[in-house]
Amino acid sequence: MTEFEQLFKGLNIVEEKLQEHILKEGVLQTVPKDTFIVEQDKYIKWLAIVISGKVRVWQENEDRQILLYYVNPIQTCVLSLSATFRDCKSLVHAKTEIETTLIKIPVRFVSEWSFMFKSWNTFTTNSFIISYEDLLLSYKDLAFKKINERLIDYLRSEANRNNSSIIEISHQQLAKEVGTTREVVSKILKQYELDHIVQLHFKKIELLS
Amino acid sequence: MTEFEQLFKGLNIVEEKLQEHILKEGVLQTVPKDTFIVEQDKYIKWLAIVISGKVRVWQENEDRQILLYYVNPIQTCVLSLSATFRDCKSLVHAKTEIETTLIKIPVRFVSEWSFMFKSWNTFTTNSFIISYEDLLLSYKDLAFKKINERLIDYLRSEANRNNSSIIEISHQQLAKEVGTTREVVSKILKQYELDHIVQLHFKKIELLS
DNA sequence: TTAAACTTGTACCTTTTGATACAAGTGGCC
DNA sequence: GGCCACTTGTATCAAAAGGTACAAGTTTAA
């Protein structure tokens, strides 16, 4: 199955006309690990849909970062989606975590198709809804949860995503994910280890419960 | 001009068929101050569009609240919009701040029309985009700014919204808006007063710069 | 006009989070 | 092996934010 066929299947795109459009205008691209897909404050020219691989989306300050979400196969970064509906700069960074295959659609077609084709409309609308709810939950967590809770939440969701109780990440990177400093992460993890909730290894964290 | 005509004008709804649909299915309602429009964890049955008045949308924990945004005339609460596309519970609370006139559309029409009528499609899409970006900015502020900054930001935006340098609000209410406690608000405000940035009055805060 | 409810100011203390500094451990590679 | 870059553990300190307690001011309404 070609990448385009995967896209059609994944997004339930049955309209032949739309398939033709996508084949004509879409660009298939495989990019290596650690490639920027969009950068904060830069203009967006393409809507990128991830076919395989993994893209990390985050915001940053001068000295801190905070994870927004990961884009998994057959998803798109909503920020670049919203940018396609009105010419604007990206509010986020997005970078590949592993080698990633994308299909890129020039922005001007994205909103056009959304009114012409039911399946495309569903895709864009669903992307918005799901991402909005996601962000809302993150917002609530950020507002009401303490860092140690957000940290263990992060570890649990990583474990889930990778289907493994071992998360391979350094304390420094972890600090960036949840928006704090390395020392705070080390301290919290050590406490969780004393409580037999995690087991610490070099650049690895094992979830015990 | 009737409320419906205001709606058509505000959302640029020119399609006669859509106007007919809205007149047929929409319900005009004026609700008093402090009425719940949606409640967290309750199901949503209507999409409410504010014609006049003001609706406050927030999230809450056991003991804390945090403001999400206000819905102003000719806007809709995006959360109820997203709920109309898939049957789900509200993640937020929404309550009128002053007497408010709404037009309510039963949820099942909202997504239907979005594919049938260009102007409705634009309305729903724009609502999503703007709200998403809004929330994203709030998220960033929450992640990177200290409370005193978020507090003064809140005051400035309130001053802007009401076109007045005097904000009528108690410290307790202010604490709820930014997600902290009353004592913290009092302390911060007092400091800003010493710095000649605000002037404090009873249930009133005057912005000096 | 007086009590009750709400509002504000503030002192004191605790917890949470962050900053600085340094020691020690790990892995890769020449 | 030995060097280097990176990672982890931790102690100490500082700042930010929150909790408790109480006094005093303001409004409302009986």
Short mmCIF file of C-alpha atoms (C1' of nucleotides) in Angstrom, two decimals:
data_model
loop_
_atom_site.label_atom_id
_atom_site.label_comp_id
_atom_site.label_asym_id
_atom_site.label_seq_id
_atom_site.Cartn_x
_atom_site.Cartn_y
_atom_site.Cartn_z
CA MET A 1 0.00 0.00 0.00
CA THR A 2 1.46 3.38 -0.97
CA GLU A 3 1.64 6.22 1.50
CA PHE A 4 -1.18 7.98 -0.33
CA GLU A 5 -3.35 4.90 -0.09
CA GLN A 6 -2.61 4.78 3.63
CA LEU A 7 -3.71 8.38 3.89
CA PHE A 8 -6.96 7.73 2.02
CA LYS A 9 -7.69 4.73 4.18
CA GLY A 10 -6.76 6.44 7.43
CA LEU A 11 -8.86 9.50 6.77
CA ASN A 12 -11.66 7.60 5.07
CA ILE A 13 -11.24 9.52 1.87
CA VAL A 14 -13.49 7.81 -0.65
CA GLU A 15 -14.20 10.67 -3.06
CA GLU A 16 -12.27 9.97 -6.23
CA LYS A 17 -12.02 13.63 -7.10
CA LEU A 18 -10.44 14.41 -3.74
CA GLN A 19 -8.02 11.52 -4.14
CA GLU A 20 -6.98 12.96 -7.48
CA HIS A 21 -6.47 16.40 -5.97
CA ILE A 22 -4.34 15.01 -3.17
CA LEU A 23 -2.25 12.92 -5.55
CA LYS A 24 -1.74 15.98 -7.72
CA GLU A 25 -0.98 18.58 -5.06
CA GLY A 26 0.39 16.53 -2.18
CA VAL A 27 4.10 16.03 -1.75
CA LEU A 28 5.44 12.88 -0.19
CA GLN A 29 8.53 13.39 1.90
CA THR A 30 10.61 11.38 4.33
CA VAL A 31 12.62 13.45 6.76
CA PRO A 32 15.27 12.28 9.23
CA LYS A 33 15.14 12.45 13.00
CA ASP A 34 15.32 15.94 14.56
CA THR A 35 14.09 17.89 11.55
CA PHE A 36 11.99 20.99 12.17
CA ILE A 37 8.56 20.75 10.56
CA VAL A 38 7.38 24.15 11.75
CA GLU A 39 9.10 26.76 13.85
CA GLN A 40 7.59 29.23 16.27
CA ASP A 41 7.00 32.64 14.67
CA LYS A 42 7.67 31.37 11.15
CA TYR A 43 5.07 31.29 8.43
CA ILE A 44 3.45 28.03 7.49
CA LYS A 45 3.19 27.07 3.84
CA TRP A 46 2.19 23.44 4.05
CA LEU A 47 -0.15 21.28 5.99
CA ALA A 48 1.84 18.22 6.98
CA ILE A 49 0.11 14.94 7.68
CA VAL A 50 2.21 12.30 9.39
CA ILE A 51 2.06 8.90 7.65
CA SER A 52 4.64 7.15 9.79
CA GLY A 53 7.03 8.34 12.46
CA LYS A 54 6.48 10.77 15.28
CA VAL A 55 6.46 14.55 15.59
CA ARG A 56 6.80 16.48 18.81
CA VAL A 57 5.00 19.82 19.17
CA TRP A 58 5.93 22.27 21.89
CA GLN A 59 6.09 25.91 22.91
CA GLU A 60 9.08 27.72 24.25
CA ASN A 61 10.19 30.73 26.17
CA GLU A 62 13.70 32.12 26.44
CA ASP A 63 14.81 29.35 28.75
CA ARG A 64 11.97 26.89 29.15
CA GLN A 65 9.90 24.57 27.04
CA ILE A 66 6.61 22.88 27.46
CA LEU A 67 5.30 19.94 25.49
CA LEU A 68 1.99 20.41 23.75
CA TYR A 69 1.45 17.06 22.10
CA TYR A 70 2.81 14.46 19.74
CA VAL A 71 1.53 14.02 16.22
CA ASN A 72 1.14 10.35 15.45
CA PRO A 73 0.52 8.65 12.09
CA ILE A 74 -2.54 9.86 10.19
CA GLN A 75 -2.76 12.99 12.25
CA THR A 76 -1.85 16.54 11.57
CA CYS A 77 -0.55 19.29 13.76
CA VAL A 78 -3.62 21.40 14.43
CA LEU A 79 -1.62 24.53 14.61
CA SER A 80 -0.49 24.14 11.07
CA LEU A 81 -4.06 23.27 10.20
CA SER A 82 -5.37 26.46 11.72
CA ALA A 83 -2.64 28.40 10.00
CA THR A 84 -3.89 27.13 6.67
CA PHE A 85 -7.23 28.82 7.19
CA ARG A 86 -5.69 32.18 7.75
CA ASP A 87 -2.25 33.27 6.87
CA CYS A 88 -0.40 33.45 10.14
CA LYS A 89 2.75 32.59 11.95
CA SER A 90 3.20 29.40 13.85
CA LEU A 91 2.73 29.64 17.59
CA VAL A 92 4.66 26.45 18.16
CA HIS A 93 7.66 24.38 17.26
CA ALA A 94 7.35 20.95 15.69
CA LYS A 95 10.22 18.55 15.13
CA THR A 96 10.50 14.91 14.19
CA GLU A 97 11.50 12.58 16.99
CA ILE A 98 12.32 9.70 14.67
CA GLU A 99 12.51 9.38 10.91
CA THR A 100 9.13 10.45 9.67
CA THR A 101 7.20 10.21 6.44
CA LEU A 102 4.84 13.08 5.67
CA ILE A 103 2.42 14.11 3.00
CA LYS A 104 2.47 17.86 2.60
CA ILE A 105 -0.47 19.79 1.16
CA PRO A 106 -0.05 23.43 0.12
CA VAL A 107 -2.10 25.52 2.49
CA ARG A 108 -4.42 27.10 -0.03
CA PHE A 109 -6.14 23.81 -0.84
CA VAL A 110 -6.84 22.80 2.69
CA SER A 111 -9.77 25.10 3.39
CA GLU A 112 -11.00 24.87 -0.18
CA TRP A 113 -11.38 21.09 0.01
CA SER A 114 -12.95 21.26 3.41
CA PHE A 115 -16.12 22.66 1.90
CA MET A 116 -15.99 20.56 -1.26
CA PHE A 117 -15.47 17.11 0.24
CA LYS A 118 -17.27 15.61 3.15
CA SER A 119 -14.38 13.40 4.27
CA TRP A 120 -11.92 16.28 4.22
CA ASN A 121 -14.37 18.36 6.19
CA THR A 122 -14.68 15.62 8.77
CA PHE A 123 -10.92 15.31 8.98
CA THR A 124 -10.30 18.99 9.59
CA THR A 125 -13.20 19.38 11.98
CA ASN A 126 -12.25 16.32 14.00
CA SER A 127 -8.66 17.44 14.19
CA PHE A 128 -9.78 20.72 15.66
CA ILE A 129 -12.14 19.20 18.14
CA ILE A 130 -9.81 16.55 19.42
CA SER A 131 -6.91 18.90 19.70
CA TYR A 132 -8.96 21.53 21.41
CA GLU A 133 -10.15 19.11 24.03
CA ASP A 134 -6.66 17.81 24.48
CA LEU A 135 -5.29 21.26 25.02
CA LEU A 136 -8.08 22.05 27.42
CA LEU A 137 -7.22 19.05 29.56
CA SER A 138 -3.58 20.04 29.54
CA TYR A 139 -4.56 23.55 30.54
CA LYS A 140 -6.54 22.27 33.46
CA ASP A 141 -3.67 20.06 34.58
CA LEU A 142 -1.27 22.94 34.34
CA ALA A 143 -3.60 25.13 36.36
CA PHE A 144 -4.46 22.71 39.11
CA LYS A 145 -1.87 19.98 39.38
CA LYS A 146 1.49 20.18 41.05
CA ILE A 147 4.62 19.35 39.13
CA ASN A 148 5.13 15.94 40.67
CA GLU A 149 1.67 14.88 39.53
CA ARG A 150 2.18 16.23 36.04
CA LEU A 151 5.49 14.43 35.91
CA ILE A 152 4.08 11.04 36.81
CA ASP A 153 1.16 11.66 34.45
CA TYR A 154 3.65 12.28 31.71
CA LEU A 155 5.53 9.08 32.48
CA ARG A 156 2.34 7.05 32.53
CA SER A 157 1.16 8.43 29.22
CA GLU A 158 4.57 7.78 27.67
CA ALA A 159 4.47 4.25 28.96
CA ASN A 160 1.06 3.86 27.41
CA ARG A 161 2.05 5.35 24.10
CA ASN A 162 5.02 3.02 23.78
CA ASN A 163 3.37 0.07 25.41
CA SER A 164 6.25 -0.37 27.80
CA SER A 165 6.77 0.34 31.47
CA ILE A 166 10.25 1.62 30.74
CA ILE A 167 10.63 5.18 29.53
CA GLU A 168 13.97 6.05 28.01
CA ILE A 169 14.57 9.71 28.73
CA SER A 170 17.02 11.85 30.62
CA HIS A 171 16.00 14.06 33.50
CA GLN A 172 16.97 17.08 31.45
CA GLN A 173 14.66 16.13 28.62
CA LEU A 174 11.90 15.28 31.04
CA ALA A 175 12.25 18.72 32.58
CA LYS A 176 11.68 20.22 29.16
CA GLU A 177 8.60 18.12 28.56
CA VAL A 178 6.81 19.28 31.66
CA GLY A 179 8.20 22.79 31.78
CA THR A 180 10.53 22.80 34.77
CA THR A 181 14.22 22.36 35.60
CA ARG A 182 16.40 19.29 35.75
CA GLU A 183 17.03 19.48 39.50
CA VAL A 184 13.33 19.52 40.24
CA VAL A 185 12.84 16.45 38.09
CA SER A 186 15.69 14.59 39.79
CA LYS A 187 14.30 15.43 43.21
CA ILE A 188 10.76 14.35 42.39
CA LEU A 189 11.89 11.14 40.71
CA LYS A 190 14.05 10.23 43.68
CA GLN A 191 11.05 10.68 45.95
CA TYR A 192 8.93 8.46 43.69
CA GLU A 193 11.67 5.88 43.82
CA LEU A 194 11.69 5.93 47.62
CA ASP A 195 7.93 5.40 47.45
CA HIS A 196 8.47 2.40 45.14
CA ILE A 197 6.51 4.00 42.34
CA VAL A 198 9.40 4.08 39.89
CA GLN A 199 12.80 2.49 39.56
CA LEU A 200 15.55 4.71 38.23
CA HIS A 201 18.23 3.61 35.81
CA PHE A 202 20.67 5.48 33.66
CA LYS A 203 18.57 7.44 31.14
CA LYS A 204 15.71 5.05 31.86
CA ILE A 205 12.76 5.19 34.19
CA GLU A 206 10.83 2.08 35.03
CA LEU A 207 7.26 2.42 36.20
CA LEU A 208 6.46 -0.02 38.98
CA SER A 209 2.77 0.75 39.47
CA MET B 1 -33.31 44.78 13.48
CA THR B 2 -34.42 41.50 15.04
CA GLU B 3 -31.98 39.29 16.90
CA PHE B 4 -32.01 36.86 14.01
CA GLU B 5 -31.16 39.59 11.57
CA GLN B 6 -28.30 40.61 13.84
CA LEU B 7 -27.09 37.04 13.76
CA PHE B 8 -27.23 36.87 9.96
CA LYS B 9 -25.42 40.13 9.65
CA GLY B 10 -22.81 39.29 12.29
CA LEU B 11 -21.98 35.91 10.77
CA ASN B 12 -22.37 37.06 7.20
CA ILE B 13 -25.11 34.54 6.55
CA VAL B 14 -26.44 35.36 3.12
CA GLU B 15 -27.84 32.01 2.02
CA GLU B 16 -31.62 32.26 2.14
CA LYS B 17 -32.03 28.56 2.75
CA LEU B 18 -29.76 28.71 5.79
CA GLN B 19 -31.61 31.74 7.11
CA GLU B 20 -34.83 29.77 6.82
CA HIS B 21 -33.31 26.82 8.67
CA ILE B 22 -32.07 29.04 11.47
CA LEU B 23 -35.40 30.82 11.80
CA LYS B 24 -37.14 27.46 11.93
CA GLU B 25 -34.85 25.59 14.32
CA GLY B 26 -33.26 28.37 16.36
CA VAL B 27 -34.74 29.41 19.66
CA LEU B 28 -34.40 32.97 20.86
CA GLN B 29 -34.00 33.31 24.59
CA THR B 30 -33.12 36.04 27.04
CA VAL B 31 -31.70 34.79 30.32
CA PRO B 32 -30.96 36.80 33.48
CA LYS B 33 -27.60 37.42 35.06
CA ASP B 34 -25.89 34.41 36.66
CA THR B 35 -27.66 31.71 34.66
CA PHE B 36 -25.72 28.59 33.75
CA ILE B 37 -25.51 28.04 30.01
CA VAL B 38 -23.47 24.87 30.23
CA GLU B 39 -22.14 22.99 33.23
CA GLN B 40 -18.99 20.93 33.51
CA ASP B 41 -19.67 17.20 32.99
CA LYS B 42 -23.22 17.76 31.76
CA TYR B 43 -24.34 16.92 28.25
CA ILE B 44 -24.83 19.68 25.75
CA LYS B 45 -28.00 19.80 23.70
CA TRP B 46 -27.80 23.23 22.15
CA LEU B 47 -25.30 25.44 20.52
CA ALA B 48 -25.79 28.86 22.04
CA ILE B 49 -24.76 31.96 20.16
CA VAL B 50 -24.63 35.16 22.18
CA ILE B 51 -26.50 38.06 20.57
CA SER B 52 -26.11 40.53 23.39
CA GLY B 53 -24.75 40.27 26.90
CA LYS B 54 -21.72 38.43 28.21
CA VAL B 55 -20.97 34.84 29.13
CA ARG B 56 -18.07 33.69 31.26
CA VAL B 57 -16.47 30.32 30.55
CA TRP B 58 -14.23 28.63 33.09
CA GLN B 59 -12.95 25.34 34.44
CA GLU B 60 -12.97 24.26 38.01
CA ASN B 61 -11.42 21.90 40.47
CA GLU B 62 -12.68 21.05 43.94
CA ASP B 63 -11.51 24.37 45.37
CA ARG B 64 -10.16 26.46 42.55
CA GLN B 65 -11.34 28.00 39.34
CA ILE B 66 -9.64 29.35 36.29
CA LEU B 67 -11.09 31.59 33.65
CA LEU B 68 -10.98 30.35 30.09
CA TYR B 69 -12.58 33.18 28.19
CA TYR B 70 -15.62 35.37 27.76
CA VAL B 71 -18.14 34.89 25.00
CA ASN B 72 -19.11 38.21 23.53
CA PRO B 73 -21.96 39.06 21.15
CA ILE B 74 -21.98 37.09 17.89
CA GLN B 75 -19.70 34.48 19.30
CA THR B 76 -20.26 31.00 20.54
CA CYS B 77 -18.61 28.98 23.22
CA VAL B 78 -16.29 26.70 21.27
CA LEU B 79 -16.66 23.96 23.77
CA SER B 80 -20.34 23.71 23.10
CA LEU B 81 -19.52 23.92 19.42
CA SER B 82 -17.17 20.98 19.61
CA ALA B 83 -19.70 19.09 21.64
CA THR B 84 -22.17 19.47 18.82
CA PHE B 85 -19.93 17.51 16.51
CA ARG B 86 -19.72 14.56 18.79
CA ASP B 87 -21.96 13.72 21.66
CA CYS B 88 -19.98 14.49 24.75
CA LYS B 89 -20.01 16.12 28.10
CA SER B 90 -18.98 19.67 28.68
CA LEU B 91 -15.47 20.21 29.96
CA VAL B 92 -16.30 23.66 31.21
CA HIS B 93 -18.80 25.84 32.98
CA ALA B 94 -20.46 28.79 31.30
CA LYS B 95 -22.61 31.35 33.03
CA THR B 96 -24.07 34.71 32.09
CA GLU B 97 -22.40 37.70 33.71
CA ILE B 98 -25.17 40.10 32.78
CA GLU B 99 -28.59 39.62 31.20
CA THR B 100 -27.91 37.89 27.94
CA THR B 101 -29.82 37.18 24.76
CA LEU B 102 -29.01 33.95 22.99
CA ILE B 103 -30.04 32.07 19.91
CA LYS B 104 -29.93 28.35 20.57
CA ILE B 105 -29.53 25.81 17.78
CA PRO B 106 -30.16 22.11 18.45
CA VAL B 107 -26.83 20.33 18.15
CA ARG B 108 -27.72 17.96 15.32
CA PHE B 109 -28.06 20.78 12.80
CA VAL B 110 -24.77 22.42 13.55
CA SER B 111 -22.48 19.95 11.79
CA GLU B 112 -25.04 19.28 9.07
CA TRP B 113 -25.18 22.93 8.04
CA SER B 114 -21.42 23.29 8.23
CA PHE B 115 -21.08 21.19 5.10
CA MET B 116 -24.16 22.58 3.37
CA PHE B 117 -23.54 26.30 3.75
CA LYS B 118 -20.34 28.15 3.17
CA SER B 119 -21.02 30.89 5.69
CA TRP B 120 -21.87 28.42 8.43
CA ASN B 121 -18.72 26.50 7.61
CA THR B 122 -16.69 29.66 7.91
CA PHE B 123 -18.34 30.49 11.19
CA THR B 124 -17.63 27.14 12.81
CA THR B 125 -14.11 26.90 11.42
CA ASN B 126 -13.20 30.41 12.48
CA SER B 127 -14.60 29.83 15.93
CA PHE B 128 -12.36 26.84 16.32
CA ILE B 129 -9.28 28.52 15.03
CA ILE B 130 -9.61 31.67 17.06
CA SER B 131 -10.44 29.82 20.22
CA TYR B 132 -7.63 27.38 19.75
CA GLU B 133 -5.11 30.12 19.36
CA ASP B 134 -6.55 31.94 22.32
CA LEU B 135 -6.28 28.91 24.49
CA LEU B 136 -2.78 28.29 23.29
CA LEU B 137 -1.70 31.75 24.34
CA SER B 138 -3.33 31.26 27.72
CA TYR B 139 -1.53 27.96 28.05
CA LYS B 140 1.78 29.57 27.36
CA ASP B 141 1.11 32.32 29.88
CA LEU B 142 0.13 29.79 32.47
CA ALA B 143 3.28 27.79 31.81
CA PHE B 144 5.77 30.61 31.76
CA LYS B 145 4.41 33.64 33.56
CA LYS B 146 4.28 34.22 37.28
CA ILE B 147 1.01 35.01 38.96
CA ASN B 148 1.66 38.70 39.41
CA GLU B 149 2.19 39.05 35.69
CA ARG B 150 -0.91 37.08 34.84
CA LEU B 151 -2.85 39.19 37.30
CA ILE B 152 -1.85 42.50 35.76
CA ASP B 153 -2.43 41.03 32.30
CA TYR B 154 -5.92 40.12 33.38
CA LEU B 155 -6.57 43.64 34.69
CA ARG B 156 -5.28 45.23 31.52
CA SER B 157 -7.39 43.04 29.30
CA GLU B 158 -10.46 43.73 31.43
CA ALA B 159 -9.76 47.44 31.19
CA ASN B 160 -9.55 47.06 27.45
CA ARG B 161 -12.69 45.02 27.15
CA ASN B 162 -14.69 47.55 29.11
CA ASN B 163 -12.89 50.57 27.78
CA SER B 164 -12.26 51.87 31.28
CA SER B 165 -9.24 52.03 33.50
CA ILE B 166 -11.36 51.06 36.48
CA ILE B 167 -12.12 47.39 37.01
CA GLU B 168 -14.91 46.60 39.42
CA ILE B 169 -14.07 43.30 41.01
CA SER B 170 -13.30 41.93 44.46
CA HIS B 171 -10.00 40.32 45.30
CA GLN B 172 -11.83 37.05 45.84
CA GLN B 173 -13.33 37.08 42.37
CA LEU B 174 -10.03 38.10 40.87
CA ALA B 175 -8.39 35.14 42.59
CA LYS B 176 -10.89 32.88 40.88
CA GLU B 177 -10.23 34.41 37.49
CA VAL B 178 -6.52 33.73 37.56
CA GLY B 179 -6.62 30.52 39.57
CA THR B 180 -5.13 31.45 42.91
CA THR B 181 -6.23 32.50 46.40
CA ARG B 182 -7.54 35.76 47.75
CA GLU B 183 -4.54 36.45 50.00
CA VAL B 184 -2.13 36.15 47.11
CA VAL B 185 -4.18 38.60 45.09
CA SER B 186 -4.32 41.11 47.95
CA LYS B 187 -0.58 40.87 48.44
CA ILE B 188 0.24 41.32 44.76
CA LEU B 189 -2.19 44.18 44.33
CA LYS B 190 -0.76 45.97 47.35
CA GLN B 191 2.69 45.69 45.84
CA TYR B 192 1.45 47.08 42.52
CA GLU B 193 -0.11 49.94 44.44
CA LEU B 194 3.19 50.73 46.16
CA ASP B 195 4.75 50.72 42.71
CA HIS B 196 2.08 53.22 41.53
CA ILE B 197 0.80 50.84 38.91
CA VAL B 198 -2.68 50.56 40.35
CA GLN B 199 -4.82 52.43 42.84
CA LEU B 200 -6.97 50.28 45.08
CA HIS B 201 -10.52 51.15 46.10
CA PHE B 202 -13.29 49.15 47.64
CA LYS B 203 -14.21 46.49 45.08
CA LYS B 204 -12.53 48.59 42.44
CA ILE B 205 -9.09 48.64 40.95
CA GLU B 206 -7.85 51.61 39.00
CA LEU B 207 -5.09 51.11 36.49
CA LEU B 208 -2.62 53.98 36.52
CA SER B 209 -0.37 52.90 33.67
"C1'" DT C 1 -28.83 51.71 64.08
"C1'" DT C 2 -27.13 47.59 64.54
"C1'" DA C 3 -26.09 42.94 63.32
"C1'" DA C 4 -24.54 40.06 59.69
"C1'" DA C 5 -22.07 39.28 55.60
"C1'" DC C 6 -18.64 40.47 52.85
"C1'" DT C 7 -14.19 42.77 51.83
"C1'" DT C 8 -9.52 44.16 52.54
"C1'" DG C 9 -4.90 44.36 54.89
"C1'" DT C 10 -1.38 41.98 56.91
"C1'" DA C 11 1.62 39.10 59.87
"C1'" DC C 12 3.50 34.66 60.19
"C1'" DC C 13 4.47 30.22 58.65
"C1'" DT C 14 4.74 26.20 55.34
"C1'" DT C 15 5.20 24.15 51.05
"C1'" DT C 16 6.54 24.20 46.45
"C1'" DT C 17 9.54 25.41 43.06
"C1'" DG C 18 13.71 27.12 41.28
"C1'" DA C 19 18.93 28.37 41.37
"C1'" DT C 20 23.67 27.36 42.43
"C1'" DA C 21 27.19 24.41 43.26
"C1'" DC C 22 29.60 20.37 43.32
"C1'" DA C 23 30.50 15.35 43.59
"C1'" DA C 24 30.02 11.11 41.49
"C1'" DG C 25 28.43 7.86 37.93
"C1'" DT C 26 28.01 6.23 32.95
"C1'" DG C 27 29.09 5.41 28.25
"C1'" DG C 28 31.60 6.08 24.10
"C1'" DC C 29 35.67 6.35 21.78
"C1'" DC C 30 40.51 7.04 20.70
"C1'" DG D 1 42.95 2.48 30.04
"C1'" DG D 2 41.86 7.24 30.12
"C1'" DC D 3 39.66 11.31 28.51
"C1'" DC D 4 35.42 13.69 27.58
"C1'" DA D 5 30.68 14.76 27.46
"C1'" DC D 6 26.79 13.91 29.54
"C1'" DT D 7 23.94 12.37 33.37
"C1'" DT D 8 22.45 11.88 38.06
"C1'" DG D 9 22.33 12.82 43.17
"C1'" DT D 10 22.15 16.09 46.60
"C1'" DA D 11 22.95 19.93 49.79
"C1'" DT D 12 22.02 24.64 50.53
"C1'" DC D 13 19.72 28.79 49.62
"C1'" DA D 14 16.21 31.91 47.67
"C1'" DA D 15 11.94 33.04 45.76
"C1'" DA D 16 7.13 32.19 44.78
"C1'" DA D 17 2.88 30.78 46.20
"C1'" DG D 18 -0.33 29.18 49.41
"C1'" DG D 19 -2.58 28.53 54.27
"C1'" DT D 20 -4.09 30.33 58.81
"C1'" DA D 21 -5.43 33.78 61.59
"C1'" DC D 22 -7.20 37.95 62.85
"C1'" DA D 23 -8.29 42.89 62.75
"C1'" DA D 24 -10.60 46.46 60.61
"C1'" DG D 25 -13.45 48.57 56.96
"C1'" DT D 26 -17.84 48.62 54.02
"C1'" DT D 27 -22.35 47.41 52.63
"C1'" DT D 28 -26.85 45.71 53.21
"C1'" DA D 29 -30.87 44.91 55.16
"C1'" DA D 30 -33.63 43.80 59.10
#
